[in-house]
Short mmCIF file of C-alpha atoms and ligand atoms in Angstrom, two decimals:
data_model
loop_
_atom_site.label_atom_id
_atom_site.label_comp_id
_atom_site.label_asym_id
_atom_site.label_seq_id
_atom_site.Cartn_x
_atom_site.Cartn_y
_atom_site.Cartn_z
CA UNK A 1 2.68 -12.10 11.73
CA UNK A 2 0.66 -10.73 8.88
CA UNK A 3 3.66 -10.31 6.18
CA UNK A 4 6.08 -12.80 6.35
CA UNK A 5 8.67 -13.18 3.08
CA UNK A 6 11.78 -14.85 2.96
CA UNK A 7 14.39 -15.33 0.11
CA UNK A 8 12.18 -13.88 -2.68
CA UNK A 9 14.42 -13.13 -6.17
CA UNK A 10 12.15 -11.54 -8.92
CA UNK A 11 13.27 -12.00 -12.62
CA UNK A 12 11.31 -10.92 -15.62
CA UNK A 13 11.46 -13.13 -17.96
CA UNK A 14 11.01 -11.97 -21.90
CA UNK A 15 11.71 -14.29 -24.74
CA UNK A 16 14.83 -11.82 -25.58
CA UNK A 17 16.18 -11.59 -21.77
CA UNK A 18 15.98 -12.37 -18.15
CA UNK A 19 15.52 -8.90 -16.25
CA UNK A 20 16.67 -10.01 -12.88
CA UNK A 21 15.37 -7.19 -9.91
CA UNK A 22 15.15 -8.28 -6.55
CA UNK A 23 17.64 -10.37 -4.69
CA UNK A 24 16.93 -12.18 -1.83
CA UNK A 25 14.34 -9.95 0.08
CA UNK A 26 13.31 -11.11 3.31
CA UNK A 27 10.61 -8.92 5.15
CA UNK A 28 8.42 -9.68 8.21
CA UNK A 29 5.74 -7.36 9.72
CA UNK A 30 3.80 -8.27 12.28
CA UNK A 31 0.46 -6.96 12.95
CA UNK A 32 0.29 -3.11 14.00
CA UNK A 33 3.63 -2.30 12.20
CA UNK A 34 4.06 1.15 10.22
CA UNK A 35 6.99 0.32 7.59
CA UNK A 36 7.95 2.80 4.81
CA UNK A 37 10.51 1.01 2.19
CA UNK A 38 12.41 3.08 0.65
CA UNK A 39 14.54 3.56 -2.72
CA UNK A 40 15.33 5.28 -5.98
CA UNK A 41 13.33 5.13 -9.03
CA UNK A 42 14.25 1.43 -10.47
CA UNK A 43 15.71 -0.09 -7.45
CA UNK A 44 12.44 -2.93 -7.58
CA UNK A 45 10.02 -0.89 -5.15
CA UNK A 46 6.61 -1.59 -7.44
CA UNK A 47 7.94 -5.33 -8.65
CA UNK A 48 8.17 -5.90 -4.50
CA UNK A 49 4.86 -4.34 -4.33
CA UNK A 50 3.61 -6.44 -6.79
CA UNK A 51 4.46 -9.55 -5.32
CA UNK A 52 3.29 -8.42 -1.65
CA UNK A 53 -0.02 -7.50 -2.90
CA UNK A 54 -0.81 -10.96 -4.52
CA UNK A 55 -0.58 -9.67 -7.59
CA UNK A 56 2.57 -11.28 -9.00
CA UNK A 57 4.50 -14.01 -8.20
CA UNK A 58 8.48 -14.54 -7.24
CA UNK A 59 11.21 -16.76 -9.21
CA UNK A 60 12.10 -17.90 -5.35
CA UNK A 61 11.33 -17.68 -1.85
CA UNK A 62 8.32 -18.08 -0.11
CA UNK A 63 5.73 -15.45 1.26
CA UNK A 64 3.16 -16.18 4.06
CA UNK A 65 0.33 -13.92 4.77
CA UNK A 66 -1.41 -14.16 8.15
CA UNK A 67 0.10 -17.53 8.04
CA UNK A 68 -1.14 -18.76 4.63
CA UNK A 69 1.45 -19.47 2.10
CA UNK A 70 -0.14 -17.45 -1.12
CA UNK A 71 2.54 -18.91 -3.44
CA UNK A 72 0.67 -22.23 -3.56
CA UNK A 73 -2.57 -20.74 -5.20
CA UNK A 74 -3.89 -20.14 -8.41
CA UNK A 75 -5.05 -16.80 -9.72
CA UNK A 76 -8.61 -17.27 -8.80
CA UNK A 77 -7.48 -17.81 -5.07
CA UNK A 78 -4.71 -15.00 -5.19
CA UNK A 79 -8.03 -12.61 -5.98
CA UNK A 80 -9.91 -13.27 -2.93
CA UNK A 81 -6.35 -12.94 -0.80
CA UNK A 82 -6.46 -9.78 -2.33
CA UNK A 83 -10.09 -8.88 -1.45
CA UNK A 84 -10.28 -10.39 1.69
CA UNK A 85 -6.82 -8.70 3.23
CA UNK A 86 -5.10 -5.79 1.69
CA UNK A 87 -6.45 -2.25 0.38
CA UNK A 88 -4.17 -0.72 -2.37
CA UNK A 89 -3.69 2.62 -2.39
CA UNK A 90 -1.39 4.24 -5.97
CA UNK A 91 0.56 7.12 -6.60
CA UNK A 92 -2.16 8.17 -9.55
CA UNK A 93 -5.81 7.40 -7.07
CA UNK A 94 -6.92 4.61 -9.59
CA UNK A 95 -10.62 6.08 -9.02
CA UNK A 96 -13.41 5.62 -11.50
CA UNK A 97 -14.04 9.27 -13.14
CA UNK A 98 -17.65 8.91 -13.52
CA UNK A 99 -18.37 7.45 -10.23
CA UNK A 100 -19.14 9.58 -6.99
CA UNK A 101 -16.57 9.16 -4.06
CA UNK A 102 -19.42 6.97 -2.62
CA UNK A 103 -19.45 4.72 -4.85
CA UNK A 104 -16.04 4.59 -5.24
CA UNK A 105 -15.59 3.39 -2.32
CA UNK A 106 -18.44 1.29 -1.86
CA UNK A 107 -17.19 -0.77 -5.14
CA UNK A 108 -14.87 -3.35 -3.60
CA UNK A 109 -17.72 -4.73 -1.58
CA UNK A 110 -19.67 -4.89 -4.99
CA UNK A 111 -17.30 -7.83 -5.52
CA UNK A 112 -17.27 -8.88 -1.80
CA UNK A 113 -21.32 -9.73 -2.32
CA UNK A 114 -22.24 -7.11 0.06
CA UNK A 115 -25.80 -5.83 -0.20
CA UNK A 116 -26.23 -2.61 -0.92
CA UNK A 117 -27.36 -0.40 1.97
CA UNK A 118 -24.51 -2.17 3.63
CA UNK A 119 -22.53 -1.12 1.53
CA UNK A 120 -23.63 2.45 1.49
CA UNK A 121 -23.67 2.16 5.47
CA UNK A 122 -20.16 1.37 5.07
CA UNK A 123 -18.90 3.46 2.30
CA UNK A 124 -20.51 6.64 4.17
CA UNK A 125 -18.20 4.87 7.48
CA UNK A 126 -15.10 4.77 5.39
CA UNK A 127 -15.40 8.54 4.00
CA UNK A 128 -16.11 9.75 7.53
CA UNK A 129 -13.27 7.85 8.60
CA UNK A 130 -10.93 9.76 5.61
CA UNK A 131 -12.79 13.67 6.42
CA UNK A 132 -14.70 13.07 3.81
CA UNK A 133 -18.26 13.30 4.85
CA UNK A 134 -18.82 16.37 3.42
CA UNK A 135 -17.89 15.27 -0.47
CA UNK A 136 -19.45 12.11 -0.67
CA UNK A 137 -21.32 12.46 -3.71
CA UNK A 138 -18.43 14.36 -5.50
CA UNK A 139 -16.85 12.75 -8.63
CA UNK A 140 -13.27 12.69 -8.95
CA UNK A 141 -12.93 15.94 -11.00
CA UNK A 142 -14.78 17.83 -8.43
CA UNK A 143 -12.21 17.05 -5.71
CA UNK A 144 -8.52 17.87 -4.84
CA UNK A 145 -5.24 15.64 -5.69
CA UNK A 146 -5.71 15.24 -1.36
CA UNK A 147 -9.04 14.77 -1.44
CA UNK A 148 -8.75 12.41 -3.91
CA UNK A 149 -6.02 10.78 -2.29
CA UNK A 150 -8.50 10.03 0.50
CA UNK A 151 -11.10 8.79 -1.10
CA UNK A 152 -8.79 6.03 -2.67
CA UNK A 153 -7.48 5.50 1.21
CA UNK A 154 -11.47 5.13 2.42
CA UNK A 155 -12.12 2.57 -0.52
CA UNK A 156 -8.59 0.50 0.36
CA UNK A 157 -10.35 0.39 3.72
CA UNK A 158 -13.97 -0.27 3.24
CA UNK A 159 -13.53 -4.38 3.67
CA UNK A 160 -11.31 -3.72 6.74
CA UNK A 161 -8.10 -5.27 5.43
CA UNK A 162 -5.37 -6.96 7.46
CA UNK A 163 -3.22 -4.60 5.70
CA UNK A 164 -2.57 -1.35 3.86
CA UNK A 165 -0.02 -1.20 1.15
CA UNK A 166 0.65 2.07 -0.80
CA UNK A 167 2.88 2.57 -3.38
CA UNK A 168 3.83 6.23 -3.96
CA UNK A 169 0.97 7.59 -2.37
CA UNK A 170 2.43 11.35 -1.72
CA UNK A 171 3.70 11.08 -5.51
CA UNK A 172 0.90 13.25 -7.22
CA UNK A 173 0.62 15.30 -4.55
CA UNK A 174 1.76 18.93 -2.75
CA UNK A 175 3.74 18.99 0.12
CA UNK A 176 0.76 19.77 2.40
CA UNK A 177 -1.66 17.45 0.89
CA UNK A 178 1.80 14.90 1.11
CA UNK A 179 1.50 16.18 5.31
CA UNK A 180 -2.06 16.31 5.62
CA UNK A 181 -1.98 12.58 3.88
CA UNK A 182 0.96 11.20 6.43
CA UNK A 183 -0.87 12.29 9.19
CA UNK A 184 -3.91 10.73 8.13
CA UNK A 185 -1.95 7.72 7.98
CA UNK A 186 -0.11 8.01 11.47
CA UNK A 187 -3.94 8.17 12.20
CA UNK A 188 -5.27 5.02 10.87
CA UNK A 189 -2.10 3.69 12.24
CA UNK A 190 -2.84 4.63 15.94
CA UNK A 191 -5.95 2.56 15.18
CA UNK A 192 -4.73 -0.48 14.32
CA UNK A 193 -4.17 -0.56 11.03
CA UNK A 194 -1.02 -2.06 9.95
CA UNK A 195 0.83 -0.32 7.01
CA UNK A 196 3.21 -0.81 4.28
CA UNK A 197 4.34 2.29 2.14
CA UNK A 198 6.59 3.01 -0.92
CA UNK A 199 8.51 6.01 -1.47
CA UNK A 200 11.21 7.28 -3.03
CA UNK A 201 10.98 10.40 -0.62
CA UNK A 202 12.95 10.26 2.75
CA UNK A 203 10.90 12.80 4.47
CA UNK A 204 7.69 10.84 3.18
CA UNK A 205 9.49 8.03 5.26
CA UNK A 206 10.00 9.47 8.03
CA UNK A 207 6.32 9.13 9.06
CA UNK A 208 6.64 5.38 9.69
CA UNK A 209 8.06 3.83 12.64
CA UNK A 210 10.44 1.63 10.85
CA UNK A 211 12.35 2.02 7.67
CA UNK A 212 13.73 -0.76 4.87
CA UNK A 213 15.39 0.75 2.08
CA UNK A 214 15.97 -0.88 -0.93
CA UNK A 215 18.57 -0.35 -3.59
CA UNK A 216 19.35 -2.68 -7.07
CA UNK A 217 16.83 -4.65 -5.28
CA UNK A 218 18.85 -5.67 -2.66
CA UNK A 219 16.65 -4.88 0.68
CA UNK A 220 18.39 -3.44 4.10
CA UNK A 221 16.46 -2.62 7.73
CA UNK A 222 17.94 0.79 8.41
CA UNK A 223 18.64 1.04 11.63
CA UNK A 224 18.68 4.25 14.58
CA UNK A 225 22.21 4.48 14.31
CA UNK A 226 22.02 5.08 10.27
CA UNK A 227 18.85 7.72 10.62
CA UNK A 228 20.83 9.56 13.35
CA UNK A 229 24.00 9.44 10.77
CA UNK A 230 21.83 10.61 7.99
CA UNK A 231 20.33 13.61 9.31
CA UNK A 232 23.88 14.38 11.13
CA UNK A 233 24.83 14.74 7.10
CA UNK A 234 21.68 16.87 6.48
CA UNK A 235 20.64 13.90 4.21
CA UNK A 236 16.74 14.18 5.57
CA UNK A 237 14.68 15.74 7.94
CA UNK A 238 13.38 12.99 10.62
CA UNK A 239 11.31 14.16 13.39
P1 LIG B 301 10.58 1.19 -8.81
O1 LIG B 301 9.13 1.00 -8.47
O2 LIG B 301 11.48 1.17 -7.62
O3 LIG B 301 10.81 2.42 -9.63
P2 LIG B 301 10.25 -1.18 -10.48
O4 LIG B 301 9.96 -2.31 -9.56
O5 LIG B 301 9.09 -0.60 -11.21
O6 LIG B 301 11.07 -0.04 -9.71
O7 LIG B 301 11.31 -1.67 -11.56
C1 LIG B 301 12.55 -2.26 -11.19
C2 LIG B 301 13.28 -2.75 -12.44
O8 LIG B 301 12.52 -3.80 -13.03
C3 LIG B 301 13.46 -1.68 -13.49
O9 LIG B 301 14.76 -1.81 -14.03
C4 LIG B 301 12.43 -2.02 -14.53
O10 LIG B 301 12.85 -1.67 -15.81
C5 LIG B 301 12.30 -3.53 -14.41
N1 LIG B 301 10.95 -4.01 -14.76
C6 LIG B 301 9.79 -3.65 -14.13
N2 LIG B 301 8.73 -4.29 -14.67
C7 LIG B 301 9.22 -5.06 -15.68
C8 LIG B 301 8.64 -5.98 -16.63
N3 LIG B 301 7.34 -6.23 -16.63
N4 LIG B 301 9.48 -6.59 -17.51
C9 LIG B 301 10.80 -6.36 -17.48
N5 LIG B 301 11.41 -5.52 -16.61
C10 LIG B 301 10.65 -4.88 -15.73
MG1 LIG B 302 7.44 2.25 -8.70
#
């Protein structure tokens, strides 16, 4: 099981108020999994994102990932989870402007200690893996809301994470670079690699092979019978 939460409730707490957001969310994935979660604008999709990426922490439950409960560790610890097993991808790329696509990418084993014509070997792996030989040494500016979009994907994927999460990651983007992007994904997918998306967009969820949706932060499994019931109201186009 790589994801395993169970009873998590998220609050923010200011001095003024308690924000409360997610209600007891329980989510397992187990290695090879495709799940999209999806939900509206403020229904808790980024605060659940948060806490599955190690970087924030729930007022209950517990989370496991591959088997290690993450709740018990201090920041320092919760870094190196984060190195060691997931690859973030945003809605808004989160790449360095000044920096090529190569070393981009090659920047999270920077911090892993790699040395570096490893991690130029690797880098050069990841944007061949993304169709992105061609453009390695292009900054940012020089490349496409797609392109760019893969580059971030190559970099969440250099250190060969246990999992990918992406929040929004069609959300900047056209609806063929959005296409071009899920099939890229139904890609690594095929490979192995086990995925986690957020989207607000049910045709953007459509591309995984199981669906949560989450609402007031409350989180449901949706099941055949609902997707068949939702396009038989023209509510989204599944394939
Ligand atoms: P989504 O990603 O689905 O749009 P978010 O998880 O970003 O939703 O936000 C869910 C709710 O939590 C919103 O009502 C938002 O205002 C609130 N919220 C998010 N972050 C904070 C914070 N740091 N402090 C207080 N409230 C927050
Ligand atoms: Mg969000």
């Amino acid at each position: 099981m790589v994801l395993k939460l169970d009873h998590i409730d998220k609050s923010y707490i200011t001095p003024k108020l308690v924000v409360p957001v997610l209600h007891d969310v329980s989510l397992h994935v187990e290695e090879g999994e495709y799940v999209a979660i999806m939900g509206p604008s403020g229904s808790g999709k980024s605060t659940l994102m948060n806490i599955i990426g190690c970087l924030d922490r729930p007022t209950r439950g517990t989370y496991e990932l591959n088997g290690e409960n993450v709740l018990n560790k201090n920041d320092r610890d919760m870094a190196s989870i984060r190195l060691n097993n997931l690859g973030f991808v945003f809605q808004n790329f989160q790449l360095l402007s000044r920096q090529s696509a190569l070393d981009n990418v090659a920047l999270p084993l920077v911090y892993a200690g790699v040395r570096k014509r490893e991690r130029i070997r690797r880098a050069k792996a990841a944007l061949t893996r993304v169709g992105l030989e061609q453009r390695i040494m292009f900054t940012p500016a020089q490349l496409s809301g797609g392109q760019k979009q893969r580059v971030a994907i190559a970099r969440a994927l250099v250190n060969n994470p246990r999992l990918l999460l992406a929040d929004e990651p069609t959300g900047a983007l056209d609806s063929k670079s959005s296409k071009a992007l899920m099939e890229l994904f139904e890609e690594l997918n095929d490979e192995g690699v086990t995925i986690v998306m957020i989207t607000h967009a049910p045709e953007i969820a459509s591309y995984a092979k199981r669906v949560c949706n989450i609402f007031d932060g409350v989180l449901t499994e949706r099941t055949d019978s609902d997707r068949t019931k939702i396009e038989a109201a023209g509510g989204g186009t599944f394939r």
